[in-house]
Coordinates of C-alpha atoms in Angstrom, one line a residue:
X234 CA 78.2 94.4 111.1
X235 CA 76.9 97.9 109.7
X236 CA 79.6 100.1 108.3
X237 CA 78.5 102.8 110.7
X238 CA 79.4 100.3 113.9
X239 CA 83.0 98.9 112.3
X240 CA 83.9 102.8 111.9
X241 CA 83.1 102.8 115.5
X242 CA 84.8 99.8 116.3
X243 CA 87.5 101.1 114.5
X244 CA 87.9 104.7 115.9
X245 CA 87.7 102.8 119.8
X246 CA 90.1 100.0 118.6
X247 CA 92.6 102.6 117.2
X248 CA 91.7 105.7 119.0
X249 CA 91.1 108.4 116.1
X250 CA 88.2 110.3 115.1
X251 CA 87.7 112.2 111.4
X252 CA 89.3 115.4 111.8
X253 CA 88.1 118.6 109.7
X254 CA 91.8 119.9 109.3
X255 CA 92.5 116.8 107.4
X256 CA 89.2 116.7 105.7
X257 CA 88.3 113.4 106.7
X258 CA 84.9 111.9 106.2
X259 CA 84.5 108.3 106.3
X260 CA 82.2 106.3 104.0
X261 CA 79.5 104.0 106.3
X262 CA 76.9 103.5 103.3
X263 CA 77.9 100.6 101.8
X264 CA 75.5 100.8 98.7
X265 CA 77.4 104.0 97.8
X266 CA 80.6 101.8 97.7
X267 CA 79.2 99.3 95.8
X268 CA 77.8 101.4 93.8
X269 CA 80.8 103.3 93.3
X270 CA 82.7 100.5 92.4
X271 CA 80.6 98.7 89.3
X272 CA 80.2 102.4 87.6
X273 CA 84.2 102.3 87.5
X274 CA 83.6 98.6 85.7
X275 CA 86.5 97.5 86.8
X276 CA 89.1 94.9 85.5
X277 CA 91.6 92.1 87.2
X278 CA 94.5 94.1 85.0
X279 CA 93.5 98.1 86.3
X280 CA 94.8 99.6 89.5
X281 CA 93.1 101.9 91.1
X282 CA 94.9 105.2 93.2
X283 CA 92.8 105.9 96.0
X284 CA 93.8 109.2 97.4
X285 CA 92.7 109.0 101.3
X286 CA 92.2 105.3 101.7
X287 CA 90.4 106.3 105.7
X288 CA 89.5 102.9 107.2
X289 CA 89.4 100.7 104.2
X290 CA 85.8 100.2 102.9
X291 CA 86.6 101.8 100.3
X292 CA 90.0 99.9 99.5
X293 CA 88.1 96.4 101.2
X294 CA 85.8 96.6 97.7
X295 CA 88.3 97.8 95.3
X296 CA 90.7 94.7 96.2
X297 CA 88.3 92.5 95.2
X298 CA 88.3 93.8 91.2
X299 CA 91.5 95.4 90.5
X300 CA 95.1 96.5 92.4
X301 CA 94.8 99.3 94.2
X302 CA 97.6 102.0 95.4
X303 CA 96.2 103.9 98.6
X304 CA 97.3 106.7 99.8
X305 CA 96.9 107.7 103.5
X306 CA 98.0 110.6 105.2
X307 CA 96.9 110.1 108.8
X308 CA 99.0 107.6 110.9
X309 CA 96.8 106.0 113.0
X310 CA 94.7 104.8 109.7
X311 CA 98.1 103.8 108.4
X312 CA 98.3 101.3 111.1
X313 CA 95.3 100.3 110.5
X314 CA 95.5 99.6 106.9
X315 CA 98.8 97.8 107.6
X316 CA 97.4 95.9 109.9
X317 CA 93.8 95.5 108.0
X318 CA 95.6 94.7 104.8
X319 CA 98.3 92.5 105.9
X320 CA 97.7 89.4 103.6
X321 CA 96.7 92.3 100.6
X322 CA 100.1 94.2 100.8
X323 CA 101.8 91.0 100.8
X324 CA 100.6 89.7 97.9
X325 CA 101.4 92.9 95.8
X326 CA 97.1 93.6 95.6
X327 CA 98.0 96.9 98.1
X328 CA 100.6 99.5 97.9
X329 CA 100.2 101.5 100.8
X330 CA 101.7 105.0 100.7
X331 CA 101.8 107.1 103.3
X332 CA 102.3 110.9 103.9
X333 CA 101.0 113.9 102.1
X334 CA 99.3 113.0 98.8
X335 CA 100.8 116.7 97.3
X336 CA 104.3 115.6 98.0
X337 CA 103.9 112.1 96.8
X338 CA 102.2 113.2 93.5
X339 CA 105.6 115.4 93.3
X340 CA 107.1 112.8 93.7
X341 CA 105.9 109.3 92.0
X342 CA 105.2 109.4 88.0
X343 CA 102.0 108.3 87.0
X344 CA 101.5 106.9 83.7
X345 CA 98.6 105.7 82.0
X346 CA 98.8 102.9 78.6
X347 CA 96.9 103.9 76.1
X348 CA 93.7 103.1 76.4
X349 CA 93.5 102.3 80.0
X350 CA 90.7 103.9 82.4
X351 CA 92.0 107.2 84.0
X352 CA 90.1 109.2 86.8
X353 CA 91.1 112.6 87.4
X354 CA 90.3 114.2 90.6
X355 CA 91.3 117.3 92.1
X356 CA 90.7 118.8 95.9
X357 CA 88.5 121.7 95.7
X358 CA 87.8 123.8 99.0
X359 CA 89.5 120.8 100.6
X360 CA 87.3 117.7 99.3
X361 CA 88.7 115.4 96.6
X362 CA 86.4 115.7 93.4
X363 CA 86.3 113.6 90.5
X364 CA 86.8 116.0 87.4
X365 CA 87.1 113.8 84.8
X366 CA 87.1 110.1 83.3
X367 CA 87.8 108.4 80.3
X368 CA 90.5 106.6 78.4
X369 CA 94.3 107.5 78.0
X370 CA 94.9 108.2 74.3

């Protein structure tokens, strides 16, 4: 199944639709998430924060190299990650938090080891950009 006909599936099944006020725009080509995913060259040790975690393509990828800590604002889509997710959470692969990435960044200390990959986004005009990438010295 395309990515374009799961979405669909998806927004049917859980009865949501991207919204502009949240800035929502969902991934459905999945050579950009593959793509995406051996630039960052991942490793079994790294975990990955994914700010807006949507439907999961995104996250379905990551799992397979690394941990991953999503973030999700939107509940429906935290239902569906929950639900999506089940045996990942479980196993510790997937923390899911949800609410408003501002307040949780407020609230959760992130740290880096030296010498780990760091990304560095930042939302401009209300879409997540990657600033900056490199190693934590």
């Amino acid at each position: 199944m395309t990515l374009f006909k799961e979405l669909n599936r998806l927004m049917l099944d859980y009865n949501f639709y991207p919204s502009k006020k949240k800035a929502q725009n969902f991934v459905i080509a999945p050579d950009f998430v593959l793509k995406l995913v051996a630039l960052a060259n991942l490793q079994k040790n790294d975990v990955v924060l994914e700010v807006g975690a949507g439907t999961g393509f995104l996250t379905r990828e990551l799992i397979k190299h690394c941990n991953v800590i999503a973030v999700e604002l939107d509940d429906k889509l935290c239902v569906l990650l929950k639900e999506k997710f089940i045996t990942e959470i479980e196993e510790g692969k997937l923390v899911l938090l949800e609410g408003n990435e501002v307040e949780m960044a407020l609230k959760i200390p992130l740290v880096a080891l030296k010498g780990s990959k760091v990304g560095m986004a930042r939302n401009l005009v209300g879409h997540w950009r990657l600033i900056g990438w490199g190693e934590a010295s």
